[in-house]
Coordinates of C-alpha atoms (C1' of nucleotides) in Angstrom, one line a residue:
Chain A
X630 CA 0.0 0.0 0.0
X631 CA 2.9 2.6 -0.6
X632 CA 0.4 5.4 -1.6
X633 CA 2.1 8.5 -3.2
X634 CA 1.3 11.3 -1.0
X635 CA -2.2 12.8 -1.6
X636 CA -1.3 15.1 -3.8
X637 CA -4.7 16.5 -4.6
X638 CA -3.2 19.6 -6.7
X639 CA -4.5 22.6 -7.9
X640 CA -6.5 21.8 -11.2
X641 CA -8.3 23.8 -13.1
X642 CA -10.0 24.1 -9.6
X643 CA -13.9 24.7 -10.7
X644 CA -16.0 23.5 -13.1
X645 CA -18.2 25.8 -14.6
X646 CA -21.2 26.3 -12.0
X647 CA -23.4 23.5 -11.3
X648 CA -27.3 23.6 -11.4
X649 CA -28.2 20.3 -9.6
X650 CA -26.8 19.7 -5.8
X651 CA -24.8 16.3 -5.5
X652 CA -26.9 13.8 -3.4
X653 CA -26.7 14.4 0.2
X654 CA -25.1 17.3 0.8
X655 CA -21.7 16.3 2.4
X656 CA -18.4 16.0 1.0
X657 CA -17.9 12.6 1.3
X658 CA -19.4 9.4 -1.0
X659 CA -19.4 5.8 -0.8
X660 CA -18.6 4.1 -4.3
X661 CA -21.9 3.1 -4.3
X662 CA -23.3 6.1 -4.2
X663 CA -21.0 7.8 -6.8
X664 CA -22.1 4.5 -8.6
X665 CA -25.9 5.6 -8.5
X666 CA -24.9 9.5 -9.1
X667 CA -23.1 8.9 -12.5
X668 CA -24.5 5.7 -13.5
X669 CA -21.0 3.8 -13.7
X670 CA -20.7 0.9 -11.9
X671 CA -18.6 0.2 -8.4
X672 CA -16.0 -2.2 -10.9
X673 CA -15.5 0.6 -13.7
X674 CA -14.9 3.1 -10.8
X675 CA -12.4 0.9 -8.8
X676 CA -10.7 0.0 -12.5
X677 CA -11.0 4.1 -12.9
X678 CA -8.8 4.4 -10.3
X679 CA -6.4 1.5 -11.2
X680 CA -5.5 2.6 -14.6
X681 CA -4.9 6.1 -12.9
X682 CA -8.3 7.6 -14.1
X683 CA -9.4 9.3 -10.7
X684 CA -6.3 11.7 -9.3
X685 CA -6.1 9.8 -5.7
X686 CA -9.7 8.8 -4.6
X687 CA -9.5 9.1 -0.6
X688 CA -10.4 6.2 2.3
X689 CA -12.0 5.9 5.1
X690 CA -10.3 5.1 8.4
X691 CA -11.7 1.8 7.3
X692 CA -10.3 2.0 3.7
X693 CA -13.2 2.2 2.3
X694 CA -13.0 5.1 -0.7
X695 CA -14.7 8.2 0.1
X696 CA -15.5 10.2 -3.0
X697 CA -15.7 13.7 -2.7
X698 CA -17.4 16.6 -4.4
X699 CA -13.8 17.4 -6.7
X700 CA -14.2 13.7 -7.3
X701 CA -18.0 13.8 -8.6
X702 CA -17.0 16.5 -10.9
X703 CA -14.1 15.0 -12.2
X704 CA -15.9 12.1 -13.4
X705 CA -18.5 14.4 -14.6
X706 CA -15.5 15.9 -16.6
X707 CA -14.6 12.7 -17.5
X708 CA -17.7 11.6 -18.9
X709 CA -18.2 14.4 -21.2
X710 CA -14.4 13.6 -22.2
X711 CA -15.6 10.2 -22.8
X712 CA -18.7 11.4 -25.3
X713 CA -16.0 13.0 -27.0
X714 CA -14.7 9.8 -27.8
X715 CA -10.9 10.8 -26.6
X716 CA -9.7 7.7 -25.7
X717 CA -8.8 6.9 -22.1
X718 CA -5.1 6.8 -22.3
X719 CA -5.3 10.6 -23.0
X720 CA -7.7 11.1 -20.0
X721 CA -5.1 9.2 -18.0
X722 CA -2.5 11.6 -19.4
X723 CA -4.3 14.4 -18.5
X724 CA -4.8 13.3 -14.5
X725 CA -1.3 12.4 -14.8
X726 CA -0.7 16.4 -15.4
X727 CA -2.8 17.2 -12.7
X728 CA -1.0 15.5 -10.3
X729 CA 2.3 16.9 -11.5
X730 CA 1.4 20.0 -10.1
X731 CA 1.3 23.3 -11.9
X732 CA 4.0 23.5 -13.8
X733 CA 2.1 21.2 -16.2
X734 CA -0.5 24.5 -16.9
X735 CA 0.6 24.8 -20.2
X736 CA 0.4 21.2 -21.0
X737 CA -2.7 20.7 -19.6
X738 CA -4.1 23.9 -21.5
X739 CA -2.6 22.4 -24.7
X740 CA -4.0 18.9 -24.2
X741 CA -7.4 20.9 -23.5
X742 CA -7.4 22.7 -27.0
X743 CA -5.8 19.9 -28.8
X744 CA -9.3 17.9 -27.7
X745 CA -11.5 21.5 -28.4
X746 CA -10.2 21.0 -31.6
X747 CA -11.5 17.6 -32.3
X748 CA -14.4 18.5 -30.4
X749 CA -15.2 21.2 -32.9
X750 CA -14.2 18.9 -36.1
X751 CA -16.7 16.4 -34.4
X752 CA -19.6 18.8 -34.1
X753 CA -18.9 19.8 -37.8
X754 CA -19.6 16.4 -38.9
X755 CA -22.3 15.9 -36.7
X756 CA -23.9 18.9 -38.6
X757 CA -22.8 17.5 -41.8
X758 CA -24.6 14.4 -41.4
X759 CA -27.8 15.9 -40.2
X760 CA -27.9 17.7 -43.2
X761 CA -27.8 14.5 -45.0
X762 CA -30.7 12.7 -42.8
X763 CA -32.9 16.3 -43.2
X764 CA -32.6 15.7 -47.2
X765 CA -33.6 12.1 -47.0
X766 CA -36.3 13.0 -44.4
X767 CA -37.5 15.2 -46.9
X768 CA -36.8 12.9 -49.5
X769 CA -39.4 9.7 -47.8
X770 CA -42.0 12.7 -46.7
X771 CA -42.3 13.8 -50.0
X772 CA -42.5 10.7 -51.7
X773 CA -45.2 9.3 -49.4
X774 CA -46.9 12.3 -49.5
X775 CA -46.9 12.2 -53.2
X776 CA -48.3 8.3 -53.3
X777 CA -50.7 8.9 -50.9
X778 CA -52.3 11.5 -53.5
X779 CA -51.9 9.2 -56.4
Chain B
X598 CA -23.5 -18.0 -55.6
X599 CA -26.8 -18.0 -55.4
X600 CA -27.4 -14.8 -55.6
X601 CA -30.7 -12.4 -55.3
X602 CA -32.0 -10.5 -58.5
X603 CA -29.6 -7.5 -58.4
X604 CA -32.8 -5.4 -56.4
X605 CA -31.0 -2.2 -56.4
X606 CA -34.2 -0.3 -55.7
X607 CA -35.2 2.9 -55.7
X608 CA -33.9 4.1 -52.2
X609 CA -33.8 7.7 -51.2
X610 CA -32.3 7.9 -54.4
X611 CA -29.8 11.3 -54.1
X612 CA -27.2 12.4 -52.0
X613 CA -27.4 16.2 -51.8
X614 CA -25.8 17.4 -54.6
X615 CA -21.6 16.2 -54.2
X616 CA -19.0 18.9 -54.9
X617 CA -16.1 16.3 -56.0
X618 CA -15.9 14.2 -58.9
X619 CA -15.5 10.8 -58.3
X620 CA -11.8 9.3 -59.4
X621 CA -12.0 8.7 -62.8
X622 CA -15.5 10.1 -64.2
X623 CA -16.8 6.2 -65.3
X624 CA -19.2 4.6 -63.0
X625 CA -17.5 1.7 -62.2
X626 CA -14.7 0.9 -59.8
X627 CA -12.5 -1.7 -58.6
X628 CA -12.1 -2.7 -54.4
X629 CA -9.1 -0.9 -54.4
X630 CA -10.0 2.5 -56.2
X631 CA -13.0 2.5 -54.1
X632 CA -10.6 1.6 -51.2
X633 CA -8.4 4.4 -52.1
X634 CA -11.3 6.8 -52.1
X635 CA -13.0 6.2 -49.1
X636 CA -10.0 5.4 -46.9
X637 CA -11.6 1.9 -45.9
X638 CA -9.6 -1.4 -46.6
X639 CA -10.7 -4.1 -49.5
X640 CA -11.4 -6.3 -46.3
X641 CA -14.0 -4.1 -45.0
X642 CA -15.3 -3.3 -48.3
X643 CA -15.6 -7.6 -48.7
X644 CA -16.3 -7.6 -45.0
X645 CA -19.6 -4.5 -45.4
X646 CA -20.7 -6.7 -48.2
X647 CA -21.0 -10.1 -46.5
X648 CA -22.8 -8.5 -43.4
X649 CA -25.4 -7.4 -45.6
X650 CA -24.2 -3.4 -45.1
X651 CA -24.2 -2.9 -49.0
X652 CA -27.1 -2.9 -51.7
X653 CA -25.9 -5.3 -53.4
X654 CA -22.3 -4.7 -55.1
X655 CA -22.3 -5.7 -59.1
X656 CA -20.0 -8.0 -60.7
X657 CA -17.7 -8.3 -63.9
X658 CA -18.0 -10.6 -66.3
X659 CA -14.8 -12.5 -64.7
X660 CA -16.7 -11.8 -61.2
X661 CA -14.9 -8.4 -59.7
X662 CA -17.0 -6.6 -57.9
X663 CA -17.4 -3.3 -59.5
X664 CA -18.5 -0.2 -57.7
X665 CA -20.7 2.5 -59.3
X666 CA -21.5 6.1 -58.1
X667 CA -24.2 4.6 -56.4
X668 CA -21.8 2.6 -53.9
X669 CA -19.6 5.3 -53.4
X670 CA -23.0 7.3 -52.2
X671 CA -24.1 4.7 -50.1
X672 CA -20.5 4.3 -49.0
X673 CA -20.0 8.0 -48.4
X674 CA -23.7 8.1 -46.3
X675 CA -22.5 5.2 -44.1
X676 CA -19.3 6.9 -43.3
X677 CA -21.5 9.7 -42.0
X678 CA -23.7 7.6 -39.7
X679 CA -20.6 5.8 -38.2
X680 CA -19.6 9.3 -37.2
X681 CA -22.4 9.4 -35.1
X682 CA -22.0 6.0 -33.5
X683 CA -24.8 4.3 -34.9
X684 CA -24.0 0.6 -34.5
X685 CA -23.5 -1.3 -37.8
X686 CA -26.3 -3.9 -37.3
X687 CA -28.7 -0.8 -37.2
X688 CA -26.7 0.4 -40.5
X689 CA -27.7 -3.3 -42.1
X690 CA -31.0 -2.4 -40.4
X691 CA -31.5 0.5 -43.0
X692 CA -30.4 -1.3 -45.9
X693 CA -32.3 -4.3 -45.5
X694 CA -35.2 -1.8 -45.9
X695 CA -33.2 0.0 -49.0
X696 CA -33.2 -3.6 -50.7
X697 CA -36.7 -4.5 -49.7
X698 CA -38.4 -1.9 -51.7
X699 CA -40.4 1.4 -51.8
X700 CA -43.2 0.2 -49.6
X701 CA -40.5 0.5 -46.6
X702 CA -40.3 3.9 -47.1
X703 CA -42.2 4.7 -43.9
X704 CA -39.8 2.7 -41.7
X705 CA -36.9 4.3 -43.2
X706 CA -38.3 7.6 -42.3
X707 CA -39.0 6.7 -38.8
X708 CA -35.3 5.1 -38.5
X709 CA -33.5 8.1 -40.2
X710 CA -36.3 10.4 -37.6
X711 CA -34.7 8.8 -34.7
X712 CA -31.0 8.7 -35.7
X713 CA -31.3 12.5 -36.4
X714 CA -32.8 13.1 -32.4
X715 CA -29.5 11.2 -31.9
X716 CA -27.6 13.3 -33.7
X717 CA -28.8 15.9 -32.4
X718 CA -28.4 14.8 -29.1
X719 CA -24.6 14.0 -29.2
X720 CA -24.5 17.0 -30.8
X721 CA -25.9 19.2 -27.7
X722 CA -23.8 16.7 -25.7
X723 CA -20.6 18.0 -27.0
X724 CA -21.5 21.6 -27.3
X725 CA -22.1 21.1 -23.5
X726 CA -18.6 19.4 -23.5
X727 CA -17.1 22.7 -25.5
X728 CA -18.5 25.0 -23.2
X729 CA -16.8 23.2 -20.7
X730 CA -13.1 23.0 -22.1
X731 CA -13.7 26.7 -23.3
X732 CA -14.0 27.4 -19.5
X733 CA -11.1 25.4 -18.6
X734 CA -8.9 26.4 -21.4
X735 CA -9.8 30.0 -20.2
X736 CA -8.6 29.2 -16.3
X737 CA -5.5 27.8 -17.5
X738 CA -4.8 30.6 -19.7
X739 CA -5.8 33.3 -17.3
X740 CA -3.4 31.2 -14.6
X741 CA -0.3 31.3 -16.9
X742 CA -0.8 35.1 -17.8
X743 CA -1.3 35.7 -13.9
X744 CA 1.7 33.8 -13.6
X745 CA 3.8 35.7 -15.7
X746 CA 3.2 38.9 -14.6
X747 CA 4.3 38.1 -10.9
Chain C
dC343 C1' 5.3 -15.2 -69.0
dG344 C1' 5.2 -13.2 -64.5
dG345 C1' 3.5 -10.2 -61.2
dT346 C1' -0.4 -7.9 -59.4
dT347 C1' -5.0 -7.7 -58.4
dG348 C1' -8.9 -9.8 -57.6
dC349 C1' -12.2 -13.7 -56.2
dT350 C1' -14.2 -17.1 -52.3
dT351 C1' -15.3 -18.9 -47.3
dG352 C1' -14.4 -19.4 -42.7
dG353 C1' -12.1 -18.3 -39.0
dA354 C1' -8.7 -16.1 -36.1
dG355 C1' -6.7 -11.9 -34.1
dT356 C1' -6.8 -7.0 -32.4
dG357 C1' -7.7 -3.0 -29.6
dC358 C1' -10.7 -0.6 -26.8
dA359 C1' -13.5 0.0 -22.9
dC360 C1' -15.4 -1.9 -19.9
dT361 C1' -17.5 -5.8 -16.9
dC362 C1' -17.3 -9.2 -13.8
dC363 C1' -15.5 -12.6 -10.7
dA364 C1' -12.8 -15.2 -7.2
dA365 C1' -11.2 -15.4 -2.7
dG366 C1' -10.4 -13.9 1.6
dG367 C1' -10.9 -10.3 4.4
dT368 C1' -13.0 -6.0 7.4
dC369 C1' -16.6 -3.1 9.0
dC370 C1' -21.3 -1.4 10.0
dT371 C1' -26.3 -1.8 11.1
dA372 C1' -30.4 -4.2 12.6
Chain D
dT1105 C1' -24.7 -12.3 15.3
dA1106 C1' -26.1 -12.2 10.7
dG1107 C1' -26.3 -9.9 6.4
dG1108 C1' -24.7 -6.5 3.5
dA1109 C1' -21.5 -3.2 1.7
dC1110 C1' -17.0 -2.6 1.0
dC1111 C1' -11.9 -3.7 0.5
dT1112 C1' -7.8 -6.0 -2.4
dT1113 C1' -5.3 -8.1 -6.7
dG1114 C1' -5.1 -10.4 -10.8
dG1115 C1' -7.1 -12.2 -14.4
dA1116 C1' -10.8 -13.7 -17.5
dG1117 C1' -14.8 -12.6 -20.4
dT1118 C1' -17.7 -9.4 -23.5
dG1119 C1' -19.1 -6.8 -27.5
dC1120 C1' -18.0 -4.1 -31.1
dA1121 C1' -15.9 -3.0 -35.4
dC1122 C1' -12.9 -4.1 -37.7
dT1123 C1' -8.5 -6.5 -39.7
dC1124 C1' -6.2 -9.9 -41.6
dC1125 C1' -5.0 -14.4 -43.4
dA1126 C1' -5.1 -19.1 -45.7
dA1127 C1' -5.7 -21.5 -49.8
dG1128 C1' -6.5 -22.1 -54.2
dC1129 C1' -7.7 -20.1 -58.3
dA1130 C1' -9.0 -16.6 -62.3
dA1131 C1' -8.0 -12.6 -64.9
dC1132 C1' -5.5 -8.6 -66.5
dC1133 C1' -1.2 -5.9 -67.8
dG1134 C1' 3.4 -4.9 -69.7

DNA sequence: CGGTTGCTTGGAGTGCACTCCAAGGTCCTA
DNA sequence: TAGGACCTTGGAGTGCACTCCAAGCAACCG
């Protein structure tokens, strides 16, 4: 159990503010709660944390984890990482930075825009491909409309 | 080689209008030009057909399959809704209907209706996700500026 | 004529992201 | 005191979408 020191660095310290409080209001979580809260389960939490995923997940004086609210919105952060379809070495990477500390800023802002960037590309596409299924649409509505005066 | 009639039925017969020329103007193609031009291997080409993912594919006289414009479409639309994730067998879905005839027409609707709300949902999702890296790219930026100046 | 490209089927392998389990243990609540 | 939630590690299994190959053969090109 040689546990690095909890290094629990300065990152990019708040998420943008949230609407919706986290369930109960303390700052502490078992892992099945944070299971029920973002609808991963207990296994991909505890693999979260193996591959590196989660910088340093605190226990209990019973060992138990204890998840707290930086924690909920790191996998919140993860999650839209994860519908960006970055894979998870890169997230790894990036929790990697933030427990280097903060002389990995720049890094960490350059892995950011690197992934804006393919964020953007993605939403073009997206848009590209809806214009697509709008002309079809258009295409089967018309035509049905049309036989259905015939 | 039993094959079916070569259906090749009406479907939502045009793309939107293409801005590039196909490679070579004729409208017929070998694996590996239509490899070449949609950046997918001869063994998925071979590998789309046998799942049922193309409209049929024609043959040569000597039995090569040989693309036309209308493959390349169909190709090019596919390539769009594996961009949004759709899952192949749902692809095959679509052009089981394509081969079946005009009297699916209503189906196809309804499937290409619910792919857009999914398009349209991944594509909220990752304008959420933008918001969200434009907020973070922002702290580290204002952090290393801040940090410069001391 | 030889080399490249293509054909077929069936099946094996890859990489990713989970997903789950075994096994042996601790701790908390009713 | 029983049951349930949790802990650990290592490893196996899953599902998807490819990706590639073997083997044996046909056709085309220079």
């Amino acid at each position: 159990m040689t546990e690095t020191a909890p290094v629990r660095t300065a990152f990019c310290a708040k998420q943008p503010p949230r609407a919706h409080p986290r369930p109960e209001g303390q700052d502490h979580y078992t892992i099945s709660e944070v299971a029920a809260h973002t609808g991963l389960t207990a296994y991909t939490l505890r693999w979260y944390e193996r591959i590196g995923l989660m910088p340093y997940v605190g226990r209990s004086h019973t060992g138990q984890r204890r998840f707290r609210n930086s924690d909920l919105d790191w996998l919140a952060f993860v999650g839209k990482l994860r519908l960006t379809g970055m894979p998870v070495a890169d997230m790894v990477r990036y929790a990697e930075l933030l427990r280097e500390g903060e002389h990995t800023f720049e890094e960490r802002q350059e892995l950011l825009e690197s992934t804006r960037r393919d964020v953007r590309k993605r939403i073009a596409e997206l848009q590209d491909t809806l214009a697509v299924l709008d002309y079809k649409i258009d295409f089967y509505a018309d035509a049905r409309r049309a036989s259905e005066r015939a």
